[in-house]
Amino acid sequence: MVTPVEALQQAMLEYAEAIRGDWSDFDGRSERNVIESWVDELRNPDESHTLSWWRDQLGICPDGNGHWAGFRWGHCRADDCPTSVSREEARS
């Protein structure tokens, strides 16, 4: 079983990969809020915050591919993001 802190650590790595692969400008205030949420979690871990939960909160690929979630901007691809495919089909 993955602990909440281990889940957060993995999500942080995937989030960093998504930022690294994105050529957009980032607002320092929004990134500060993300980092503050990590600090809060490390100080007071919540057992309900799984890796899947963190991926959803951070908007990163639910399959752990280290990019932003979704097909709209071409981040997820059907051949390597089965969870995203399932979610898109469920929305249709």
PDB file of C-alpha atoms in Angstrom:
ATOM      1  CA  MET A   1       0.000   0.000   0.000  1.00  0.00           C
ATOM      2  CA  VAL A   2       1.259   3.433  -0.930  1.00  0.00           C
ATOM      3  CA  THR A   3       1.274   5.971   1.888  1.00  0.00           C
ATOM      4  CA  PRO A   4      -0.168   9.467   1.346  1.00  0.00           C
ATOM      5  CA  VAL A   5       3.333  10.951   1.445  1.00  0.00           C
ATOM      6  CA  GLU A   6       4.615   8.458  -1.152  1.00  0.00           C
ATOM      7  CA  ALA A   7       1.614   9.257  -3.357  1.00  0.00           C
ATOM      8  CA  LEU A   8       2.360  12.960  -3.079  1.00  0.00           C
ATOM      9  CA  GLN A   9       6.030  12.430  -3.875  1.00  0.00           C
ATOM     10  CA  GLN A  10       5.154  10.532  -7.062  1.00  0.00           C
ATOM     11  CA  ALA A  11       2.577  13.169  -8.045  1.00  0.00           C
ATOM     12  CA  MET A  12       5.163  15.904  -7.507  1.00  0.00           C
ATOM     13  CA  LEU A  13       7.572  14.165  -9.880  1.00  0.00           C
ATOM     14  CA  GLU A  14       4.878  13.745 -12.541  1.00  0.00           C
ATOM     15  CA  TYR A  15       3.799  17.384 -12.129  1.00  0.00           C
ATOM     16  CA  ALA A  16       7.398  18.505 -12.592  1.00  0.00           C
ATOM     17  CA  GLU A  17       7.576  16.467 -15.823  1.00  0.00           C
ATOM     18  CA  ALA A  18       4.356  18.077 -17.063  1.00  0.00           C
ATOM     19  CA  ILE A  19       5.742  21.556 -16.374  1.00  0.00           C
ATOM     20  CA  ARG A  20       9.049  20.648 -18.015  1.00  0.00           C
ATOM     21  CA  GLY A  21       7.249  19.533 -21.171  1.00  0.00           C
ATOM     22  CA  ASP A  22       5.002  22.610 -21.341  1.00  0.00           C
ATOM     23  CA  TRP A  23       6.129  25.750 -23.142  1.00  0.00           C
ATOM     24  CA  SER A  24       3.452  27.988 -21.594  1.00  0.00           C
ATOM     25  CA  ASP A  25       4.015  30.784 -19.155  1.00  0.00           C
ATOM     26  CA  PHE A  26       3.168  29.944 -15.583  1.00  0.00           C
ATOM     27  CA  ASP A  27       1.771  32.281 -12.988  1.00  0.00           C
ATOM     28  CA  GLY A  28       3.972  32.178  -9.891  1.00  0.00           C
ATOM     29  CA  ARG A  29       0.951  32.668  -7.643  1.00  0.00           C
ATOM     30  CA  SER A  30      -0.789  29.539  -8.902  1.00  0.00           C
ATOM     31  CA  GLU A  31       2.399  27.509  -8.615  1.00  0.00           C
ATOM     32  CA  ARG A  32       2.867  28.835  -5.094  1.00  0.00           C
ATOM     33  CA  ASN A  33      -0.609  27.557  -4.219  1.00  0.00           C
ATOM     34  CA  VAL A  34       0.271  24.114  -5.571  1.00  0.00           C
ATOM     35  CA  ILE A  35       3.491  23.978  -3.571  1.00  0.00           C
ATOM     36  CA  GLU A  36       1.718  25.200  -0.425  1.00  0.00           C
ATOM     37  CA  SER A  37      -0.803  22.359  -0.799  1.00  0.00           C
ATOM     38  CA  TRP A  38       2.129  19.922  -0.887  1.00  0.00           C
ATOM     39  CA  VAL A  39       3.623  21.416   2.265  1.00  0.00           C
ATOM     40  CA  ASP A  40       0.243  21.191   4.015  1.00  0.00           C
ATOM     41  CA  GLU A  41      -0.051  17.542   3.007  1.00  0.00           C
ATOM     42  CA  LEU A  42       3.442  16.727   4.238  1.00  0.00           C
ATOM     43  CA  ARG A  43       2.676  18.372   7.581  1.00  0.00           C
ATOM     44  CA  ASN A  44      -0.678  16.649   7.966  1.00  0.00           C
ATOM     45  CA  PRO A  45      -1.078  13.647   5.617  1.00  0.00           C
ATOM     46  CA  ASP A  46      -4.639  12.731   4.655  1.00  0.00           C
ATOM     47  CA  GLU A  47      -5.173   8.986   4.145  1.00  0.00           C
ATOM     48  CA  SER A  48      -7.787   9.679   1.458  1.00  0.00           C
ATOM     49  CA  HIS A  49      -5.263  11.519  -0.755  1.00  0.00           C
ATOM     50  CA  THR A  50      -4.126   8.751  -3.076  1.00  0.00           C
ATOM     51  CA  LEU A  51      -1.901   9.085  -6.117  1.00  0.00           C
ATOM     52  CA  SER A  52      -5.017   9.062  -8.289  1.00  0.00           C
ATOM     53  CA  TRP A  53      -6.500  11.883  -6.171  1.00  0.00           C
ATOM     54  CA  TRP A  54      -3.329  13.969  -6.534  1.00  0.00           C
ATOM     55  CA  ARG A  55      -3.228  13.408 -10.289  1.00  0.00           C
ATOM     56  CA  ASP A  56      -6.801  14.679 -10.537  1.00  0.00           C
ATOM     57  CA  GLN A  57      -6.071  17.683  -8.303  1.00  0.00           C
ATOM     58  CA  LEU A  58      -2.972  18.636 -10.292  1.00  0.00           C
ATOM     59  CA  GLY A  59      -4.508  18.015 -13.709  1.00  0.00           C
ATOM     60  CA  ILE A  60      -1.816  15.548 -14.734  1.00  0.00           C
ATOM     61  CA  CYS A  61      -2.223  12.345 -16.724  1.00  0.00           C
ATOM     62  CA  PRO A  62      -4.157   9.750 -14.691  1.00  0.00           C
ATOM     63  CA  ASP A  63      -1.970   7.036 -16.215  1.00  0.00           C
ATOM     64  CA  GLY A  64       1.243   8.492 -14.790  1.00  0.00           C
ATOM     65  CA  ASN A  65       2.808   9.551 -18.074  1.00  0.00           C
ATOM     66  CA  GLY A  66       4.125  12.863 -16.741  1.00  0.00           C
ATOM     67  CA  HIS A  67       2.105  15.250 -18.882  1.00  0.00           C
ATOM     68  CA  TRP A  68      -1.088  17.252 -18.476  1.00  0.00           C
ATOM     69  CA  ALA A  69      -4.313  15.272 -18.568  1.00  0.00           C
ATOM     70  CA  GLY A  70      -6.734  15.182 -21.445  1.00  0.00           C
ATOM     71  CA  PHE A  71      -6.986  15.025 -25.185  1.00  0.00           C
ATOM     72  CA  ARG A  72      -8.092  18.593 -25.836  1.00  0.00           C
ATOM     73  CA  TRP A  73      -4.574  19.966 -26.149  1.00  0.00           C
ATOM     74  CA  GLY A  74      -3.039  16.726 -27.325  1.00  0.00           C
ATOM     75  CA  HIS A  75      -1.431  15.735 -24.046  1.00  0.00           C
ATOM     76  CA  CYS A  76      -2.916  12.265 -23.586  1.00  0.00           C
ATOM     77  CA  ARG A  77      -2.919   9.786 -26.453  1.00  0.00           C
ATOM     78  CA  ALA A  78      -5.238   6.832 -26.859  1.00  0.00           C
ATOM     79  CA  ASP A  79      -2.368   4.356 -27.229  1.00  0.00           C
ATOM     80  CA  ASP A  80      -0.700   5.097 -23.881  1.00  0.00           C
ATOM     81  CA  CYS A  81      -3.407   6.679 -21.690  1.00  0.00           C
ATOM     82  CA  PRO A  82      -6.191   4.077 -21.202  1.00  0.00           C
ATOM     83  CA  THR A  83      -7.622   5.815 -18.127  1.00  0.00           C
ATOM     84  CA  SER A  84      -8.040   9.045 -20.066  1.00  0.00           C
ATOM     85  CA  VAL A  85      -9.681   7.147 -22.922  1.00  0.00           C
ATOM     86  CA  SER A  86     -12.165   5.579 -20.484  1.00  0.00           C
ATOM     87  CA  ARG A  87     -12.986   8.970 -18.955  1.00  0.00           C
ATOM     88  CA  GLU A  88     -13.531  10.564 -22.363  1.00  0.00           C
ATOM     89  CA  GLU A  89     -15.820   7.708 -23.410  1.00  0.00           C
ATOM     90  CA  ALA A  90     -17.805   8.027 -20.177  1.00  0.00           C
ATOM     91  CA  ARG A  91     -18.354  11.747 -20.857  1.00  0.00           C
ATOM     92  CA  SER A  92     -19.712  11.065 -24.353  1.00  0.00           C
TER      93      SER A  92
END
